[in-house]
């Protein structure tokens, strides 16, 4: 627990989250434009960001909606994609010693890949609940702000601009993948295998179910061959 006063703890977290704004706002705008083009109202678009707060899942859900996927398929796909949040939330809560339960519950809602990375690499003395709340205040508000800007701007931006923003989804996934792939050959091969598996299954079934099945199969393979620390599991046995 930090020895700083509560106000200092909170604003230390706020300062730590400021760089995330540069990523969250543009991607939030891209998500909102995608949602509006898919037929969502401005209210529905922003409300999804308020209630869900998971950019990759929201973009995937919108994409599956456009493809005509069933509600069950969308729920399953987003559930699988967000399973990692169970692990990340557990790690975050474990670093919050002697914090009130309400604060821990609130913190778990705000866990994202970015806030998790910042919090778990922060000095242990700064890892308080108030620090994390300050951090997610910035990430949450910037995501909603980006969504609101995109929902409004979609009515005024030229079609060529709104169409080009769709690449933000792919850029975001590449940005998440590349740092991990550079030190882990087997993880890179697993990503390629997943893409190939999805491409094949798409020819045999609905694309939404192909995505779910290829994710499950390749994730199961990854459990046995890929270590989360970036080293192949087989190497740890020597």
Tab-separated table of C-alpha atoms in Angstrom:
chain	number	residue	atom	x	y	z
A	1	UNK	CA	0.000	0.000	0.000
A	2	UNK	CA	1.330	3.432	-0.844
A	3	UNK	CA	2.216	5.858	1.935
A	4	UNK	CA	0.949	8.792	-0.129
A	5	UNK	CA	-2.257	10.525	0.907
A	6	UNK	CA	-5.421	9.397	-0.921
A	7	UNK	CA	-5.522	12.410	-3.238
A	8	UNK	CA	-1.889	11.912	-4.283
A	9	UNK	CA	-2.481	8.198	-4.924
A	10	UNK	CA	-5.465	8.948	-7.156
A	11	UNK	CA	-3.739	11.620	-9.235
A	12	UNK	CA	-0.608	9.503	-9.617
A	13	UNK	CA	-2.887	6.994	-11.339
A	14	UNK	CA	-4.452	9.736	-13.454
A	15	UNK	CA	-1.025	10.862	-14.681
A	16	UNK	CA	-0.038	7.283	-15.479
A	17	UNK	CA	-3.119	6.902	-17.677
A	18	UNK	CA	-2.696	10.065	-19.756
A	19	UNK	CA	-0.608	8.422	-22.550
A	20	UNK	CA	-3.415	5.895	-23.092
A	21	UNK	CA	-5.656	8.706	-24.333
A	22	UNK	CA	-3.657	8.803	-27.569
A	23	UNK	CA	-4.723	5.242	-28.310
A	24	UNK	CA	-8.208	5.054	-26.822
A	25	UNK	CA	-9.756	8.144	-28.414
A	26	UNK	CA	-8.900	7.291	-32.062
A	27	UNK	CA	-9.941	3.645	-31.671
A	28	UNK	CA	-13.109	4.774	-29.868
A	29	UNK	CA	-13.905	7.029	-32.817
A	30	UNK	CA	-13.309	4.162	-35.247
A	31	UNK	CA	-15.555	1.827	-33.233
A	32	UNK	CA	-18.356	4.401	-33.105
A	33	UNK	CA	-18.222	5.048	-36.835
A	34	UNK	CA	-18.357	1.295	-37.490
A	35	UNK	CA	-21.349	0.977	-35.163
A	36	UNK	CA	-23.185	3.891	-36.775
A	37	UNK	CA	-22.562	2.473	-40.256
A	38	UNK	CA	-23.929	-0.856	-39.013
A	39	UNK	CA	-27.214	0.827	-38.073
A	40	UNK	CA	-26.730	1.589	-34.375
A	41	UNK	CA	-28.090	4.900	-33.107
A	42	UNK	CA	-25.741	7.414	-31.477
A	43	UNK	CA	-27.229	6.555	-28.068
A	44	UNK	CA	-26.812	2.806	-28.583
A	45	UNK	CA	-23.246	3.306	-29.770
A	46	UNK	CA	-22.172	5.338	-26.749
A	47	UNK	CA	-24.194	3.266	-24.281
A	48	UNK	CA	-22.375	0.117	-25.394
A	49	UNK	CA	-19.075	1.803	-24.541
A	50	UNK	CA	-20.412	2.868	-21.145
A	51	UNK	CA	-21.742	-0.588	-20.280
A	52	UNK	CA	-19.163	-2.869	-21.928
A	53	UNK	CA	-15.883	-0.905	-22.015
A	54	UNK	CA	-14.060	-3.454	-24.157
A	55	UNK	CA	-12.939	-2.106	-27.508
A	56	UNK	CA	-11.992	-5.352	-29.216
A	57	UNK	CA	-15.210	-7.047	-28.103
A	58	UNK	CA	-17.365	-4.120	-29.161
A	59	UNK	CA	-15.776	-3.971	-32.597
A	60	UNK	CA	-16.088	-7.716	-33.030
A	61	UNK	CA	-19.739	-7.644	-31.949
A	62	UNK	CA	-20.505	-4.883	-34.445
A	63	UNK	CA	-18.710	-6.791	-37.202
A	64	UNK	CA	-20.615	-9.988	-36.414
A	65	UNK	CA	-23.892	-8.031	-36.330
A	66	UNK	CA	-23.198	-6.728	-39.830
A	67	UNK	CA	-22.526	-10.294	-41.000
A	68	UNK	CA	-25.904	-11.387	-39.622
A	69	UNK	CA	-24.533	-13.500	-36.776
A	70	UNK	CA	-26.970	-14.762	-34.160
A	71	UNK	CA	-27.121	-13.270	-30.666
A	72	UNK	CA	-25.811	-16.549	-29.220
A	73	UNK	CA	-22.800	-16.481	-31.548
A	74	UNK	CA	-22.000	-12.882	-30.617
A	75	UNK	CA	-22.271	-13.619	-26.889
A	76	UNK	CA	-20.059	-16.704	-27.167
A	77	UNK	CA	-17.436	-14.919	-29.250
A	78	UNK	CA	-17.205	-11.913	-26.938
A	79	UNK	CA	-17.155	-14.189	-23.881
A	80	UNK	CA	-14.218	-16.158	-25.280
A	81	UNK	CA	-12.382	-12.983	-26.271
A	82	UNK	CA	-12.831	-11.560	-22.768
A	83	UNK	CA	-11.817	-14.667	-20.814
A	84	UNK	CA	-8.389	-13.128	-20.310
A	85	UNK	CA	-10.038	-10.443	-18.184
A	86	UNK	CA	-10.715	-13.030	-15.474
A	87	UNK	CA	-6.984	-13.605	-15.101
A	88	UNK	CA	-6.065	-9.930	-15.386
A	89	UNK	CA	-8.706	-8.882	-12.843
A	90	UNK	CA	-7.468	-11.503	-10.394
A	91	UNK	CA	-3.901	-10.212	-10.709
A	92	UNK	CA	-5.019	-6.616	-10.205
A	93	UNK	CA	-7.092	-7.442	-7.122
A	94	UNK	CA	-4.227	-9.479	-5.647
A	95	UNK	CA	-2.015	-6.382	-5.811
A	96	UNK	CA	-4.585	-4.375	-3.840
A	97	UNK	CA	-3.847	-5.400	-0.284
A	98	UNK	CA	-6.344	-4.459	2.431
A	99	UNK	CA	-8.557	-2.523	0.020
A	100	UNK	CA	-12.352	-2.325	0.520
A	101	UNK	CA	-14.314	-4.937	-1.425
A	102	UNK	CA	-16.367	-2.260	-3.199
A	103	UNK	CA	-13.188	-0.650	-4.495
A	104	UNK	CA	-11.886	-3.984	-5.764
A	105	UNK	CA	-15.163	-4.705	-7.565
A	106	UNK	CA	-15.084	-1.290	-9.208
A	107	UNK	CA	-11.489	-1.855	-10.252
A	108	UNK	CA	-12.302	-5.135	-12.002
A	109	UNK	CA	-14.776	-3.349	-14.272
A	110	UNK	CA	-12.036	-1.003	-15.448
A	111	UNK	CA	-9.440	-3.650	-16.281
A	112	UNK	CA	-8.231	-3.464	-19.877
A	113	UNK	CA	-5.043	-4.693	-21.535
A	114	UNK	CA	-3.568	-1.202	-21.183
A	115	UNK	CA	-4.562	-0.504	-17.564
A	116	UNK	CA	-3.419	-3.995	-16.576
A	117	UNK	CA	-0.010	-3.477	-18.192
A	118	UNK	CA	0.473	-0.104	-16.503
A	119	UNK	CA	-0.679	-1.257	-13.069
A	120	UNK	CA	1.262	-4.520	-12.951
A	121	UNK	CA	4.514	-2.845	-14.031
A	122	UNK	CA	4.125	0.008	-11.540
A	123	UNK	CA	6.201	0.072	-8.362
A	124	UNK	CA	4.553	-2.038	-5.700
A	125	UNK	CA	4.273	0.876	-3.262
A	126	UNK	CA	2.047	2.689	-5.769
A	127	UNK	CA	-0.291	-0.252	-6.357
A	128	UNK	CA	-3.233	0.972	-4.336
A	129	UNK	CA	-6.901	0.897	-5.191
A	130	UNK	CA	-6.972	4.686	-5.492
A	131	UNK	CA	-4.058	4.634	-7.939
A	132	UNK	CA	-5.924	2.154	-10.134
A	133	UNK	CA	-9.166	4.133	-9.884
A	134	UNK	CA	-7.288	7.231	-11.047
A	135	UNK	CA	-5.846	5.225	-13.920
A	136	UNK	CA	-9.183	3.828	-15.090
A	137	UNK	CA	-10.851	7.229	-14.722
A	138	UNK	CA	-8.663	8.340	-17.626
A	139	UNK	CA	-9.003	5.173	-19.709
A	140	UNK	CA	-12.776	4.897	-19.218
A	141	UNK	CA	-13.526	8.560	-19.898
A	142	UNK	CA	-11.254	8.670	-22.963
A	143	UNK	CA	-12.939	5.569	-24.433
A	144	UNK	CA	-16.399	7.068	-23.914
A	145	UNK	CA	-15.223	10.429	-25.282
A	146	UNK	CA	-13.849	8.764	-28.406
A	147	UNK	CA	-17.103	6.846	-28.856
A	148	UNK	CA	-19.171	10.013	-28.473
A	149	UNK	CA	-17.001	11.949	-30.927
A	150	UNK	CA	-17.228	9.141	-33.466
A	151	UNK	CA	-20.991	8.753	-33.039
A	152	UNK	CA	-21.508	12.450	-33.760
A	153	UNK	CA	-18.798	12.866	-36.400
A	154	UNK	CA	-20.028	9.909	-38.446
A	155	UNK	CA	-22.820	12.114	-39.791
A	156	UNK	CA	-20.376	14.739	-41.071
A	157	UNK	CA	-17.171	12.962	-42.107
A	158	UNK	CA	-16.668	12.109	-45.804
A	159	UNK	CA	-17.298	8.471	-46.693
A	160	UNK	CA	-13.652	7.915	-47.657
A	161	UNK	CA	-12.527	8.996	-44.171
A	162	UNK	CA	-15.012	6.833	-42.283
A	163	UNK	CA	-14.143	3.842	-44.458
A	164	UNK	CA	-10.413	4.230	-43.821
A	165	UNK	CA	-10.899	4.299	-40.042
A	166	UNK	CA	-11.972	0.665	-40.173
A	167	UNK	CA	-8.283	-0.252	-40.277
A	168	UNK	CA	-8.029	0.814	-36.617
A	169	UNK	CA	-9.355	-2.593	-35.541
A	170	UNK	CA	-6.587	-4.423	-37.364
A	171	UNK	CA	-3.969	-1.943	-36.183
A	172	UNK	CA	-5.071	-2.447	-32.578
A	173	UNK	CA	-4.794	-6.236	-32.795
A	174	UNK	CA	-1.408	-6.008	-34.516
A	175	UNK	CA	-0.217	-3.623	-31.808
A	176	UNK	CA	-1.208	-6.150	-29.151
A	177	UNK	CA	0.311	-9.123	-30.970
A	178	UNK	CA	3.666	-7.899	-32.279
A	179	UNK	CA	5.434	-7.224	-28.924
A	180	UNK	CA	4.622	-10.791	-27.846
A	181	UNK	CA	5.443	-12.445	-31.162
A	182	UNK	CA	8.957	-11.017	-31.433
A	183	UNK	CA	10.233	-13.218	-28.595
A	184	UNK	CA	8.037	-16.267	-29.040
A	185	UNK	CA	8.168	-18.257	-32.278
A	186	UNK	CA	5.536	-20.772	-31.184
A	187	UNK	CA	3.085	-17.995	-30.347
A	188	UNK	CA	3.617	-16.562	-33.818
A	189	UNK	CA	2.991	-19.956	-35.390
A	190	UNK	CA	-0.158	-20.312	-33.293
A	191	UNK	CA	-1.470	-16.992	-34.618
A	192	UNK	CA	-0.841	-18.141	-38.196
A	193	UNK	CA	-2.511	-21.490	-37.463
A	194	UNK	CA	-5.560	-19.690	-36.053
A	195	UNK	CA	-5.857	-17.534	-39.172
A	196	UNK	CA	-5.541	-20.554	-41.470
A	197	UNK	CA	-8.023	-22.562	-39.403
A	198	UNK	CA	-10.525	-19.694	-39.477
A	199	UNK	CA	-10.127	-19.287	-43.247
A	200	UNK	CA	-10.808	-22.990	-43.841
A	201	UNK	CA	-13.769	-23.179	-41.471
A	202	UNK	CA	-15.296	-20.055	-43.015
A	203	UNK	CA	-15.749	-22.075	-46.208
A	204	UNK	CA	-17.649	-24.759	-44.283
A	205	UNK	CA	-19.855	-22.769	-41.888
A	206	UNK	CA	-21.013	-19.291	-40.910
A	207	UNK	CA	-18.052	-16.960	-40.355
A	208	UNK	CA	-19.170	-16.162	-36.794
A	209	UNK	CA	-19.102	-19.838	-35.775
A	210	UNK	CA	-15.853	-20.369	-37.693
A	211	UNK	CA	-14.272	-17.645	-35.572
A	212	UNK	CA	-15.470	-19.230	-32.330
A	213	UNK	CA	-14.390	-22.753	-33.274
A	214	UNK	CA	-10.962	-21.750	-34.604
A	215	UNK	CA	-10.340	-19.684	-31.460
A	216	UNK	CA	-11.279	-22.546	-29.140
A	217	UNK	CA	-9.268	-25.174	-31.020
A	218	UNK	CA	-6.121	-23.090	-31.370
A	219	UNK	CA	-6.335	-21.766	-27.811
A	220	UNK	CA	-6.456	-25.379	-26.598
A	221	UNK	CA	-3.357	-26.134	-28.670
A	222	UNK	CA	-1.637	-23.067	-27.254
A	223	UNK	CA	-2.206	-24.252	-23.677
A	224	UNK	CA	0.148	-27.175	-24.300
A	225	UNK	CA	2.774	-25.506	-26.483
A	226	UNK	CA	2.971	-21.806	-25.590
A	227	UNK	CA	4.017	-20.280	-22.285
A	228	UNK	CA	2.553	-16.907	-21.261
A	229	UNK	CA	5.981	-15.679	-20.180
A	230	UNK	CA	7.158	-15.783	-23.780
A	231	UNK	CA	9.104	-19.041	-23.552
A	232	UNK	CA	8.075	-22.297	-25.121
A	233	UNK	CA	6.698	-24.757	-22.597
A	234	UNK	CA	9.063	-27.443	-23.805
A	235	UNK	CA	12.059	-25.247	-22.931
A	236	UNK	CA	10.992	-25.058	-19.292
A	237	UNK	CA	11.359	-28.796	-18.931
A	238	UNK	CA	15.133	-28.731	-19.544
